[in-house]
């Protein structure tokens, strides 16, 4: 086995670390103390914002703490107690973080739920976590929650963030109270007004939270198809904050735009990082308004997933290709300059003379316009959740917009590695954080150890023991270290698909649902590092031939005809109806031959050799994504 910690910092790397080591050591002990820390260090009026049209509505540091206090006291007045699981079903917005802190300062446990999940999966999370309280963003999410809530379960109180008519709050079934966000805040405020010691109660509750107390249960896809609840303590999250802050170049003068789901461990820790450094962060109004919100917020730093940068790259090429004449010639020249700079500069090699001569011109005429299109101030971005294509990373570096890749898992709070700004090495995800140790097992699997590694899986002792065997967390990824100690991910040990948008999809249960249909012999999902999932389907030819009144030879020859595809359109759609939006199959291809042990596609136990099938039908898969 081989093991690596972060390499000793070079002089350049040391200058890129911010805040100073003393400030990093002075972080709050728990996430419950973070709003106090931010309000005391950064009482700026524009700490937390929400994009609304062409403006940003900001909340100051002290106002944030006041809102968290009122909300927490209101929640405890409604029955939330220390240790309660509180489901948080909301899009990313300032209220999400306020709710998170209100829960944590009272010693309760945040259980985030994606708003895109169907009621069936929401119901599982509510049951498995034992949520007693839920906070939802809108009437749409409230309706979904009420459908999903287990009858007779522990859920007793729901808080609705968006304002609605009072009679809408009375639709809850008996035994479940639905209270508005505004009324919950007002209840907490009245408690302070009516009792001198109540504010002290809030402060004391936050101070009583310990580092080893459970902070959150984040549900992520498991191999059985049911989500696994990753249990992270306050100490896990603060340790990850400490490590990340020693790797990134950040300042309280920075401005950030946030548009990824806060339910995702990556964006949540990013939000904590922003607040710990006093960065002004604004949430995009929606995913559809990111282009507009970039121009409004004009961020200097930003996080994203590969799909975001893929779309931006494609849009740049599309707009440039639409020009003609001298403008098209300049654009093509600029692309060549960007690519050669991206290939050579990070490695310390000089660019060719022609590129050095052309750089000032293309910088002024082409690159400056690209920068302006994303606000004109972006220093760098961090990409996580899935691998970023090297060609795209080199392009953005070449135009002066470095994208720093990171690596981690929900189980590691989540960050394990981050690329240093002063030492970019494409094709790697950077060195381990200073307080993280990584090791390569004999079979190539990446193992992790450190204070950021989870406490375990909720209600799953066997899965916990397996994941943490030998005192190391088994990531399921295959990797290697380069000469500088930077980690390179080379393969995936597990079959979990990770889309370019960072969504994790467990293919087996979806494949099982497809195979449950009498006309489906085999189904193989694809989509790893792609922007949507697709599936290869082998029909049950004898049954399908009878169903369509065709002979098998004719059927195999015309397997992708409209007549045959219409049958499988209905089958795929029926499966999609019970899946989350990001899990839904967007395209499928029908194969004309069965998979067999003889041709190497099946194991002796009749399991599909996924990589063999993907290699054999690579051209078919590529056609699905064209």
Coordinates of C-alpha atoms in Angstrom, one line a residue:
X1 CA 0.0 0.0 0.0
X2 CA 1.0 3.6 -0.5
X3 CA 0.0 6.6 1.6
X4 CA 0.1 10.3 1.2
X5 CA -0.5 13.4 3.1
X6 CA -0.3 16.9 1.6
X7 CA 3.2 17.7 0.4
X8 CA 5.1 20.4 2.2
X9 CA 3.9 23.8 0.9
X10 CA 6.1 25.6 -1.6
X11 CA 6.7 29.3 -1.2
X12 CA 4.0 30.0 -3.8
X13 CA 1.5 27.6 -2.2
X14 CA 2.1 29.2 1.2
X15 CA 1.2 32.6 -0.1
X16 CA -2.0 31.3 -1.6
X17 CA -3.3 30.0 1.7
X18 CA -6.0 32.2 3.3
X19 CA -7.1 33.0 5.9
X20 CA -3.9 33.0 7.9
X21 CA -3.0 30.0 10.0
X22 CA -4.0 31.8 13.2
X23 CA -7.4 32.5 11.8
X24 CA -7.9 28.9 10.7
X25 CA -7.0 27.7 14.2
X26 CA -9.5 30.1 15.6
X27 CA -12.5 28.5 13.9
X28 CA -15.6 27.8 15.9
X29 CA -15.7 24.4 17.7
X30 CA -19.0 23.4 16.2
X31 CA -21.3 24.5 13.3
X32 CA -23.7 25.7 16.0
X33 CA -21.2 28.4 16.8
X34 CA -20.7 29.4 13.2
X35 CA -23.5 32.1 13.0
X36 CA -22.0 33.8 16.2
X37 CA -18.6 33.6 14.6
X38 CA -19.7 35.2 11.3
X39 CA -21.8 37.9 13.0
X40 CA -18.9 38.9 15.3
X41 CA -16.2 38.8 12.7
X42 CA -18.1 40.1 9.7
X43 CA -21.0 42.4 10.6
X44 CA -21.1 43.6 7.0
X45 CA -24.5 44.4 5.6
X46 CA -24.2 42.2 2.6
X47 CA -23.1 38.8 4.0
X48 CA -26.0 36.6 2.7
X49 CA -28.1 37.5 -0.4
X50 CA -30.8 36.3 -2.7
X51 CA -31.0 37.3 -6.4
X52 CA -34.4 38.8 -7.3
X53 CA -34.7 40.0 -10.9
X54 CA -31.7 42.3 -11.5
X55 CA -31.1 43.1 -7.8
X56 CA -29.8 41.2 -4.8
X57 CA -31.6 41.3 -1.4
X58 CA -28.9 41.0 1.3
X59 CA -28.9 40.1 4.9
X60 CA -26.2 41.4 7.2
X61 CA -24.1 39.4 9.6
X62 CA -25.9 40.6 12.7
X63 CA -29.3 40.4 11.2
X64 CA -28.5 36.8 10.2
X65 CA -27.7 35.9 13.8
X66 CA -30.9 37.6 15.0
X67 CA -33.1 35.6 12.4
X68 CA -31.4 32.4 13.4
X69 CA -32.0 33.1 17.1
X70 CA -35.7 33.9 16.5
X71 CA -36.2 30.9 14.3
X72 CA -34.5 28.5 16.7
X73 CA -36.5 29.8 19.7
X74 CA -39.7 29.6 17.6
X75 CA -38.9 26.0 16.7
X76 CA -38.2 25.0 20.3
X77 CA -41.5 26.6 21.3
X78 CA -43.2 24.4 18.7
X79 CA -41.7 21.3 20.3
X80 CA -38.3 20.8 18.6
X81 CA -35.9 19.4 21.2
X82 CA -32.2 18.5 21.3
X83 CA -31.4 15.5 19.2
X84 CA -34.6 15.8 17.0
X85 CA -34.2 15.0 13.4
X86 CA -35.5 17.9 11.3
X87 CA -36.1 17.4 7.6
X88 CA -35.2 20.4 5.4
X89 CA -37.0 20.2 2.0
X90 CA -36.1 23.4 0.2
X91 CA -34.3 24.9 -2.8
X92 CA -31.0 26.8 -2.1
X93 CA -31.8 30.2 -0.6
X94 CA -30.8 32.2 2.5
X95 CA -33.6 30.6 4.5
X96 CA -32.0 27.2 3.9
X97 CA -28.9 28.2 5.8
X98 CA -31.0 30.1 8.5
X99 CA -33.0 26.9 9.1
X100 CA -29.9 24.8 9.2
X101 CA -28.3 27.0 11.8
X102 CA -31.5 27.3 13.8
X103 CA -31.7 23.5 14.0
X104 CA -28.0 23.1 14.9
X105 CA -27.9 25.8 17.5
X106 CA -30.6 24.0 19.4
X107 CA -28.7 20.7 19.3
X108 CA -31.1 19.1 16.8
X109 CA -30.0 17.3 13.6
X110 CA -30.5 18.6 10.0
X111 CA -31.7 16.1 7.5
X112 CA -31.6 17.7 4.0
X113 CA -33.9 16.4 1.2
X114 CA -33.6 17.2 -2.5
X115 CA -36.7 19.0 -3.8
X116 CA -36.5 16.9 -7.0
X117 CA -37.1 13.6 -5.1
X118 CA -40.5 11.9 -5.6
X119 CA -42.8 11.4 -2.6
X120 CA -41.8 7.7 -2.4
X121 CA -38.1 8.5 -1.7
X122 CA -39.0 11.5 0.6
X123 CA -41.2 9.1 2.6
X124 CA -38.3 6.6 3.1
X125 CA -36.0 9.4 4.4
X126 CA -38.7 10.7 6.8
X127 CA -39.2 7.1 8.1
X128 CA -35.5 6.1 8.3
X129 CA -34.4 9.4 10.0
X130 CA -37.4 9.5 12.3
X131 CA -37.9 13.2 11.5
X132 CA -40.1 15.0 14.1
X133 CA -40.1 18.4 12.4
X134 CA -39.9 19.4 8.7
X135 CA -39.2 22.7 7.1
X136 CA -40.4 23.1 3.5
X137 CA -40.0 25.9 1.0
X138 CA -43.3 26.0 -0.9
X139 CA -46.9 24.7 -1.1
X140 CA -45.7 22.3 -3.9
X141 CA -43.1 20.8 -1.5
X142 CA -45.6 20.8 1.4
X143 CA -48.1 18.8 -0.7
X144 CA -45.4 16.3 -1.6
X145 CA -44.3 16.0 2.1
X146 CA -47.9 15.4 3.3
X147 CA -48.3 12.6 0.8
X148 CA -44.9 11.1 1.8
X149 CA -45.2 11.5 5.6
X150 CA -45.7 8.1 7.3
X151 CA -49.0 7.7 9.0
X152 CA -48.6 7.6 12.7
X153 CA -44.9 8.5 12.4
X154 CA -43.0 10.9 14.6
X155 CA -43.5 13.9 12.3
X156 CA -45.6 16.4 14.2
X157 CA -44.7 19.9 13.0
X158 CA -44.1 21.4 9.5
X159 CA -42.8 24.9 8.9
X160 CA -43.7 26.5 5.5
X161 CA -41.2 29.2 4.3
X162 CA -43.2 30.8 1.4
X163 CA -46.2 32.9 2.5
X164 CA -49.6 31.4 1.7
X165 CA -53.2 32.1 2.7
X166 CA -53.9 31.1 6.3
X167 CA -56.5 28.5 5.3
X168 CA -53.8 26.6 3.3
X169 CA -52.0 25.8 6.6
X170 CA -55.1 24.1 7.9
X171 CA -55.0 21.3 5.2
X172 CA -52.7 19.1 7.3
X173 CA -54.0 15.8 8.6
X174 CA -54.9 15.5 12.4
X175 CA -51.9 15.4 14.6
X176 CA -49.7 17.4 12.3
X177 CA -49.4 21.2 12.7
X178 CA -48.4 23.4 9.8
X179 CA -47.0 26.8 10.8
X180 CA -45.7 29.6 8.6
X181 CA -42.1 30.7 8.6
X182 CA -43.2 34.3 9.6
X183 CA -45.2 33.0 12.5
X184 CA -42.3 30.9 13.7
X185 CA -40.0 33.9 13.7
X186 CA -42.6 36.0 15.5
X187 CA -43.0 33.3 18.1
X188 CA -39.3 33.3 18.8
X189 CA -39.2 37.1 18.9
X190 CA -42.1 37.2 21.4
X191 CA -40.3 34.7 23.7
X192 CA -37.3 37.1 23.9
X193 CA -39.5 40.1 24.4
X194 CA -41.5 38.4 27.2
X195 CA -38.6 36.7 29.0
X196 CA -35.3 38.2 30.0
X197 CA -33.5 34.9 30.1
X198 CA -34.7 33.5 26.7
X199 CA -31.9 35.0 24.7
X200 CA -29.4 33.5 27.1
X201 CA -31.2 30.1 26.6
X202 CA -30.4 30.3 22.9
X203 CA -26.7 31.1 23.5
X204 CA -26.4 28.4 26.2
X205 CA -28.0 25.8 23.9
X206 CA -25.5 26.5 21.2
X207 CA -22.5 26.4 23.6
X208 CA -23.7 23.0 24.9
X209 CA -23.4 21.4 21.5
X210 CA -20.3 19.2 21.5
X211 CA -17.9 18.4 18.6
X212 CA -18.9 14.7 18.7
X213 CA -22.7 15.5 18.6
X214 CA -24.5 14.5 15.4
X215 CA -25.0 17.5 13.1
X216 CA -26.6 16.1 10.0
X217 CA -27.8 13.0 8.3
X218 CA -27.3 13.3 4.5
X219 CA -28.9 10.6 2.4
X220 CA -27.0 9.3 -0.6
X221 CA -27.6 6.5 -3.0
X222 CA -26.7 3.0 -1.7
X223 CA -26.0 -0.3 -3.6
X224 CA -29.4 -1.7 -2.5
X225 CA -31.3 1.1 -4.1
X226 CA -32.4 2.5 -0.8
X227 CA -30.6 5.7 0.2
X228 CA -28.0 5.5 3.0
X229 CA -28.0 8.1 5.7
X230 CA -24.5 9.5 6.2
X231 CA -24.1 10.7 9.8
X232 CA -21.7 13.6 10.1
X233 CA -20.8 15.2 13.4
X234 CA -20.1 18.9 14.2
X235 CA -16.4 17.8 14.5
X236 CA -16.4 16.2 11.1
X237 CA -17.7 19.4 9.4
X238 CA -15.4 21.8 11.3
X239 CA -12.4 19.6 10.5
X240 CA -13.3 19.7 6.8
X241 CA -13.7 23.5 7.1
X242 CA -10.2 23.8 8.7
X243 CA -8.6 21.7 5.9
X244 CA -10.3 23.5 3.0
X245 CA -9.5 26.9 4.4
X246 CA -5.8 26.1 4.4
X247 CA -5.9 25.2 0.7
X248 CA -8.0 28.1 -0.9
X249 CA -7.1 31.7 -1.7
X250 CA -10.0 33.5 -0.1
X251 CA -10.6 37.0 1.4
X252 CA -13.5 38.8 3.1
X253 CA -13.5 41.1 0.1
X254 CA -14.5 38.2 -2.2
X255 CA -18.1 37.9 -3.6
X256 CA -19.6 34.5 -4.5
X257 CA -22.7 33.3 -6.5
X258 CA -24.2 30.0 -5.2
X259 CA -26.5 28.0 -7.4
X260 CA -25.8 24.3 -6.5
X261 CA -28.2 22.5 -4.1
X262 CA -27.3 23.1 -0.5
X263 CA -28.6 19.5 0.1
X264 CA -25.4 18.4 -1.5
X265 CA -22.5 18.1 1.0
X266 CA -20.2 19.9 -1.4
X267 CA -22.2 23.2 -1.7
X268 CA -23.1 23.1 1.9
X269 CA -19.4 23.1 3.0
X270 CA -18.7 25.8 0.5
X271 CA -21.4 27.9 2.1
X272 CA -19.8 27.4 5.5
X273 CA -16.4 28.3 4.0
X274 CA -17.9 31.6 2.7
X275 CA -19.4 32.5 6.0
X276 CA -16.2 31.6 7.9
X277 CA -14.2 34.0 5.7
X278 CA -16.8 36.8 5.5
X279 CA -17.4 36.4 1.8
X280 CA -20.6 38.0 0.5
X281 CA -22.6 35.1 -1.1
X282 CA -25.7 35.5 -3.1
X283 CA -28.0 32.7 -4.2
X284 CA -29.2 32.5 -7.8
X285 CA -32.9 33.0 -8.2
X286 CA -33.0 29.6 -10.1
X287 CA -30.9 27.5 -12.3
X288 CA -32.5 29.2 -15.3
X289 CA -31.3 32.6 -14.2
X290 CA -27.6 31.9 -13.6
X291 CA -26.5 33.8 -16.7
X292 CA -28.4 36.9 -15.6
X293 CA -27.4 36.5 -11.9
X294 CA -23.7 36.3 -12.8
X295 CA -23.9 39.8 -14.3
X296 CA -25.8 41.1 -11.3
X297 CA -23.6 39.6 -8.6
X298 CA -20.3 39.7 -10.5
X299 CA -18.6 37.0 -8.4
X300 CA -14.9 36.8 -7.7
X301 CA -15.1 33.1 -6.7
X302 CA -17.6 30.4 -7.5
X303 CA -18.2 26.7 -7.1
X304 CA -19.8 24.5 -9.7
X305 CA -20.0 21.0 -11.2
X306 CA -18.5 19.9 -14.5
X307 CA -21.8 20.2 -16.3
X308 CA -21.9 23.9 -15.6
X309 CA -18.5 24.5 -17.1
X310 CA -19.3 22.1 -20.0
X311 CA -22.3 24.3 -20.9
X312 CA -20.3 27.5 -20.6
X313 CA -17.6 26.0 -22.8
X314 CA -20.2 24.9 -25.4
X315 CA -21.8 28.3 -25.4
X316 CA -18.5 30.1 -26.0
X317 CA -17.7 27.8 -28.9
X318 CA -21.2 28.2 -30.3
X319 CA -21.2 32.0 -30.2
X320 CA -17.7 32.1 -31.7
X321 CA -18.6 29.7 -34.5
X322 CA -21.6 31.9 -35.4
X323 CA -19.3 34.8 -36.5
X324 CA -17.7 35.1 -39.9
X325 CA -14.9 37.0 -41.6
X326 CA -12.2 38.7 -39.5
X327 CA -14.1 38.1 -36.3
X328 CA -14.2 34.4 -36.9
X329 CA -10.5 34.3 -37.7
X330 CA -9.8 36.1 -34.4
X331 CA -12.0 33.8 -32.5
X332 CA -10.3 30.7 -33.9
X333 CA -6.9 32.2 -33.1
X334 CA -8.0 32.9 -29.5
X335 CA -9.1 29.3 -29.1
X336 CA -5.7 28.1 -30.3
X337 CA -4.0 30.4 -27.9
X338 CA -6.1 29.3 -25.0
X339 CA -5.4 25.7 -25.6
X340 CA -1.7 26.0 -26.0
X341 CA -1.5 28.2 -22.9
X342 CA -3.6 25.8 -20.9
X343 CA -1.3 22.9 -22.0
X344 CA 2.0 24.6 -21.3
X345 CA 1.7 27.3 -18.6
X346 CA 0.6 25.0 -15.7
X347 CA 3.6 22.9 -16.4
X348 CA 6.0 25.8 -16.3
X349 CA 6.7 25.6 -20.1
X350 CA 6.8 28.7 -22.2
X351 CA 4.3 29.2 -25.0
X352 CA 5.4 29.4 -28.7
X353 CA 6.4 32.8 -30.0
X354 CA 3.2 33.0 -32.2
X355 CA 1.0 32.5 -29.1
X356 CA 2.9 35.2 -27.1
X357 CA 2.6 37.6 -29.9
X358 CA -1.1 36.9 -30.4
X359 CA -2.0 36.9 -26.6
X360 CA -2.5 40.7 -26.1
X361 CA -4.8 40.9 -29.1
X362 CA -7.0 37.9 -28.3
X363 CA -7.0 38.9 -24.6
X364 CA -8.5 42.4 -25.5
X365 CA -10.8 41.3 -28.3
X366 CA -12.0 37.8 -27.2
X367 CA -11.0 36.7 -23.7
X368 CA -12.1 40.0 -22.1
X369 CA -15.6 39.5 -23.5
X370 CA -15.8 36.0 -22.1
X371 CA -14.8 37.4 -18.7
X372 CA -17.4 40.1 -19.0
X373 CA -20.1 37.6 -19.8
X374 CA -19.6 36.0 -16.3
X375 CA -19.3 39.3 -14.4
X376 CA -15.8 40.4 -15.3
X377 CA -14.3 39.7 -11.8
X378 CA -14.0 36.0 -11.5
X379 CA -10.6 35.0 -10.1
X380 CA -11.2 31.2 -10.1
X381 CA -13.8 28.6 -9.7
X382 CA -13.9 25.2 -7.8
X383 CA -15.4 22.2 -9.5
X384 CA -16.5 19.2 -7.5
X385 CA -18.9 16.2 -7.4
X386 CA -17.6 14.6 -10.7
X387 CA -14.5 14.6 -12.9
X388 CA -13.9 17.7 -15.1
X389 CA -12.7 17.0 -18.6
X390 CA -9.0 17.9 -19.0
X391 CA -9.6 19.7 -22.3
X392 CA -12.2 22.0 -20.7
X393 CA -10.0 22.7 -17.6
X394 CA -7.0 23.6 -19.9
X395 CA -9.2 25.9 -22.0
X396 CA -10.4 28.0 -19.1
X397 CA -7.0 28.1 -17.6
X398 CA -5.7 29.4 -20.9
X399 CA -8.2 32.3 -21.0
X400 CA -7.3 33.2 -17.4
X401 CA -10.1 31.5 -15.5
X402 CA -8.6 28.6 -13.5
X403 CA -11.0 25.9 -12.4
X404 CA -9.7 24.0 -9.4
X405 CA -10.8 20.4 -9.1
X406 CA -11.6 18.9 -5.8
X407 CA -12.5 15.3 -4.7
X408 CA -14.4 13.9 -1.9
X409 CA -17.5 12.0 -0.9
X410 CA -20.5 12.8 1.4
X411 CA -19.0 10.3 3.9
X412 CA -15.9 12.6 4.2
X413 CA -17.8 15.8 4.9
X414 CA -17.1 15.9 1.9
X415 CA -13.7 17.2 0.7
X416 CA -10.5 15.1 0.6
X417 CA -8.5 16.9 -2.0
X418 CA -8.4 20.4 -3.6
X419 CA -6.1 21.7 -6.4
X420 CA -3.9 24.5 -5.2
X421 CA -4.3 27.7 -7.2
X422 CA -0.5 28.2 -7.5
X423 CA 0.2 24.6 -8.6
X424 CA -2.5 23.3 -11.1
X425 CA -1.9 19.8 -12.4
X426 CA -4.5 18.8 -14.9
X427 CA -5.7 15.2 -14.7
X428 CA -5.4 15.2 -10.9
X429 CA -7.7 16.4 -8.1
X430 CA -4.8 18.0 -6.1
X431 CA -3.1 16.8 -2.9
X432 CA -5.0 15.6 0.2
X433 CA -6.1 18.3 2.7
X434 CA -3.5 19.0 5.4
X435 CA -5.6 17.1 8.0
X436 CA -6.5 14.2 5.7
X437 CA -4.5 11.0 5.1
X438 CA -5.1 9.0 1.9
X439 CA -3.8 5.5 1.1
X440 CA -3.9 3.3 -2.0
X441 CA -4.9 -0.3 -1.1
X442 CA -3.4 -3.3 -2.8
X443 CA -6.3 -3.5 -5.2
X444 CA -5.9 0.2 -6.1
X445 CA -8.8 1.5 -4.0
X446 CA -8.5 4.9 -2.4
X447 CA -8.7 4.8 1.4
X448 CA -9.2 7.9 3.6
X449 CA -8.6 8.6 7.2
X450 CA -9.0 11.8 9.2
X451 CA -11.3 13.8 11.5
X452 CA -13.7 14.5 8.6
X453 CA -14.6 10.9 8.1
X454 CA -18.3 10.1 9.0
X455 CA -19.5 8.6 12.2
X456 CA -21.3 5.9 10.1
X457 CA -24.5 5.1 8.2
X458 CA -27.7 5.6 10.1
X459 CA -29.4 2.3 11.1
X460 CA -26.8 0.4 9.0
X461 CA -24.2 -1.1 11.3
X462 CA -23.1 -3.7 8.8
X463 CA -22.6 -1.2 6.0
X464 CA -20.7 1.1 8.4
X465 CA -18.4 -1.7 9.4
X466 CA -17.7 -2.6 5.8
X467 CA -17.1 1.1 4.8
X468 CA -14.8 1.8 7.7
X469 CA -13.0 -1.6 7.8
X470 CA -9.5 -1.4 9.3
X471 CA -10.0 2.2 10.5
X472 CA -10.0 3.6 6.9
X473 CA -12.9 4.8 4.8
X474 CA -13.2 2.8 1.6
X475 CA -14.1 5.3 -1.1
X476 CA -14.9 2.8 -3.9
X477 CA -12.7 4.8 -6.3
X478 CA -9.5 3.6 -7.8
X479 CA -6.5 6.0 -8.0
X480 CA -2.8 6.7 -7.8
X481 CA -0.5 9.5 -6.7
X482 CA 1.9 11.3 -9.0
X483 CA 5.4 12.3 -8.0
X484 CA 4.2 15.5 -6.2
X485 CA 1.6 13.6 -4.2
X486 CA -1.4 14.8 -6.2
X487 CA -4.2 12.2 -6.5
X488 CA -5.3 10.9 -9.9
X489 CA -8.7 9.1 -10.1
X490 CA -8.3 6.3 -12.6
X491 CA -11.5 4.2 -12.2
X492 CA -14.6 3.5 -10.1
X493 CA -14.7 0.4 -8.1
X494 CA -18.4 0.7 -7.4
X495 CA -21.1 0.8 -10.1
X496 CA -22.6 4.1 -9.0
X497 CA -22.9 6.5 -11.9
X498 CA -21.9 10.1 -11.3
X499 CA -23.4 12.5 -13.9
X500 CA -21.4 15.5 -15.1
X501 CA -23.8 17.5 -12.9
X502 CA -22.6 15.7 -9.8
X503 CA -25.7 13.6 -9.2
X504 CA -25.1 10.0 -8.0
X505 CA -27.3 7.3 -9.5
X506 CA -27.4 3.7 -8.4
X507 CA -28.2 1.8 -11.6
X508 CA -29.0 -1.7 -10.2
X509 CA -32.5 -0.9 -8.8
X510 CA -33.5 1.0 -11.9
X511 CA -32.2 -1.9 -14.1
X512 CA -34.1 -4.3 -11.9
X513 CA -37.3 -2.4 -12.5
X514 CA -36.8 -2.5 -16.2
X515 CA -36.0 -6.2 -16.2
X516 CA -39.1 -6.8 -14.2
X517 CA -41.1 -6.3 -17.4
X518 CA -41.7 -9.5 -19.3
X519 CA -40.4 -7.9 -22.6
X520 CA -37.0 -6.9 -21.1
X521 CA -34.3 -9.5 -20.9
X522 CA -31.5 -7.2 -19.8
X523 CA -30.9 -3.5 -19.1
X524 CA -27.6 -1.7 -18.6
X525 CA -27.6 1.9 -17.5
X526 CA -24.9 4.3 -18.7
X527 CA -24.2 7.9 -18.0
X528 CA -21.1 8.1 -15.8
X529 CA -19.6 11.6 -16.4
X530 CA -22.4 12.3 -18.9
X531 CA -25.1 14.9 -18.5
X532 CA -28.0 12.4 -18.3
X533 CA -28.5 8.7 -17.8
X534 CA -29.4 6.4 -20.7
X535 CA -29.9 2.6 -21.0
X536 CA -29.1 -0.3 -23.3
X537 CA -31.9 -2.8 -23.5
X538 CA -31.9 -6.3 -24.7
X539 CA -35.5 -7.4 -25.5
X540 CA -37.0 -10.8 -24.7
X541 CA -37.1 -11.6 -28.4
X542 CA -39.4 -14.6 -28.3
X543 CA -42.1 -12.8 -26.2
X544 CA -41.7 -9.6 -28.1
X545 CA -42.1 -11.4 -31.4
X546 CA -45.3 -13.0 -30.2
X547 CA -46.5 -9.6 -28.9
X548 CA -45.9 -7.9 -32.2
X549 CA -46.9 -10.9 -34.4
X550 CA -43.4 -10.9 -36.0
X551 CA -40.9 -13.7 -36.5
X552 CA -37.7 -13.4 -34.5
X553 CA -35.4 -12.9 -37.5
X554 CA -37.4 -10.0 -38.7
X555 CA -37.6 -8.5 -35.2
X556 CA -33.9 -8.6 -34.7
X557 CA -33.3 -7.0 -38.0
X558 CA -35.7 -4.2 -37.2
X559 CA -35.2 -3.9 -33.5
X560 CA -34.9 -0.1 -33.6
X561 CA -38.0 0.5 -35.8
X562 CA -40.7 2.9 -34.6
X563 CA -43.0 0.0 -34.0
X564 CA -40.6 -1.7 -31.6
X565 CA -39.4 1.5 -30.0
X566 CA -42.9 2.6 -29.1
X567 CA -43.3 -0.5 -27.0
X568 CA -40.2 0.2 -25.0
X569 CA -41.0 3.9 -24.8
X570 CA -43.9 3.0 -22.6
X571 CA -41.9 0.6 -20.5
X572 CA -39.2 3.2 -19.8
X573 CA -41.7 5.9 -19.1
X574 CA -43.4 3.7 -16.5
X575 CA -40.1 3.2 -14.7
X576 CA -39.3 7.0 -15.0
X577 CA -42.5 7.9 -13.2
X578 CA -41.2 6.6 -9.9
X579 CA -37.7 8.1 -10.2
X580 CA -36.2 11.4 -9.2
X581 CA -35.7 13.9 -12.0
X582 CA -31.9 13.3 -12.3
X583 CA -32.4 9.5 -12.3
X584 CA -34.8 9.5 -15.2
X585 CA -33.7 7.7 -18.4
X586 CA -33.6 10.2 -21.2
X587 CA -32.6 7.9 -24.1
X588 CA -32.4 4.2 -24.8
X589 CA -30.9 1.9 -27.4
X590 CA -32.2 -1.6 -28.2
X591 CA -29.6 -4.3 -28.8
X592 CA -30.2 -7.1 -31.3
X593 CA -28.2 -9.8 -29.6
X594 CA -28.5 -11.4 -26.1
X595 CA -25.7 -11.1 -23.6
X596 CA -24.1 -14.5 -22.7
X597 CA -21.3 -16.1 -20.7
X598 CA -19.9 -17.5 -23.9
X599 CA -19.2 -14.0 -25.3
X600 CA -17.8 -12.7 -22.0
X601 CA -20.6 -10.3 -21.3
X602 CA -22.0 -12.3 -18.3
X603 CA -20.3 -13.8 -15.2
X604 CA -20.9 -17.4 -14.2
X605 CA -23.5 -16.1 -11.9
X606 CA -25.2 -14.3 -14.8
X607 CA -24.2 -10.8 -13.7
X608 CA -23.5 -8.3 -16.4
X609 CA -19.9 -7.3 -16.9
X610 CA -20.6 -3.6 -17.2
X611 CA -17.3 -2.5 -18.6
X612 CA -17.3 -5.3 -21.2
X613 CA -20.7 -4.3 -22.5
X614 CA -19.8 -0.6 -22.5
X615 CA -16.6 -1.3 -24.5
X616 CA -18.5 -3.5 -26.9
X617 CA -21.3 -1.0 -27.6
X618 CA -19.2 2.1 -27.3
X619 CA -20.4 3.4 -30.7
X620 CA -24.0 2.8 -29.7
X621 CA -23.5 4.7 -26.5
X622 CA -21.8 7.6 -28.2
X623 CA -24.8 7.9 -30.6
X624 CA -27.1 8.3 -27.6
X625 CA -25.2 11.4 -26.5
X626 CA -24.8 13.1 -29.9

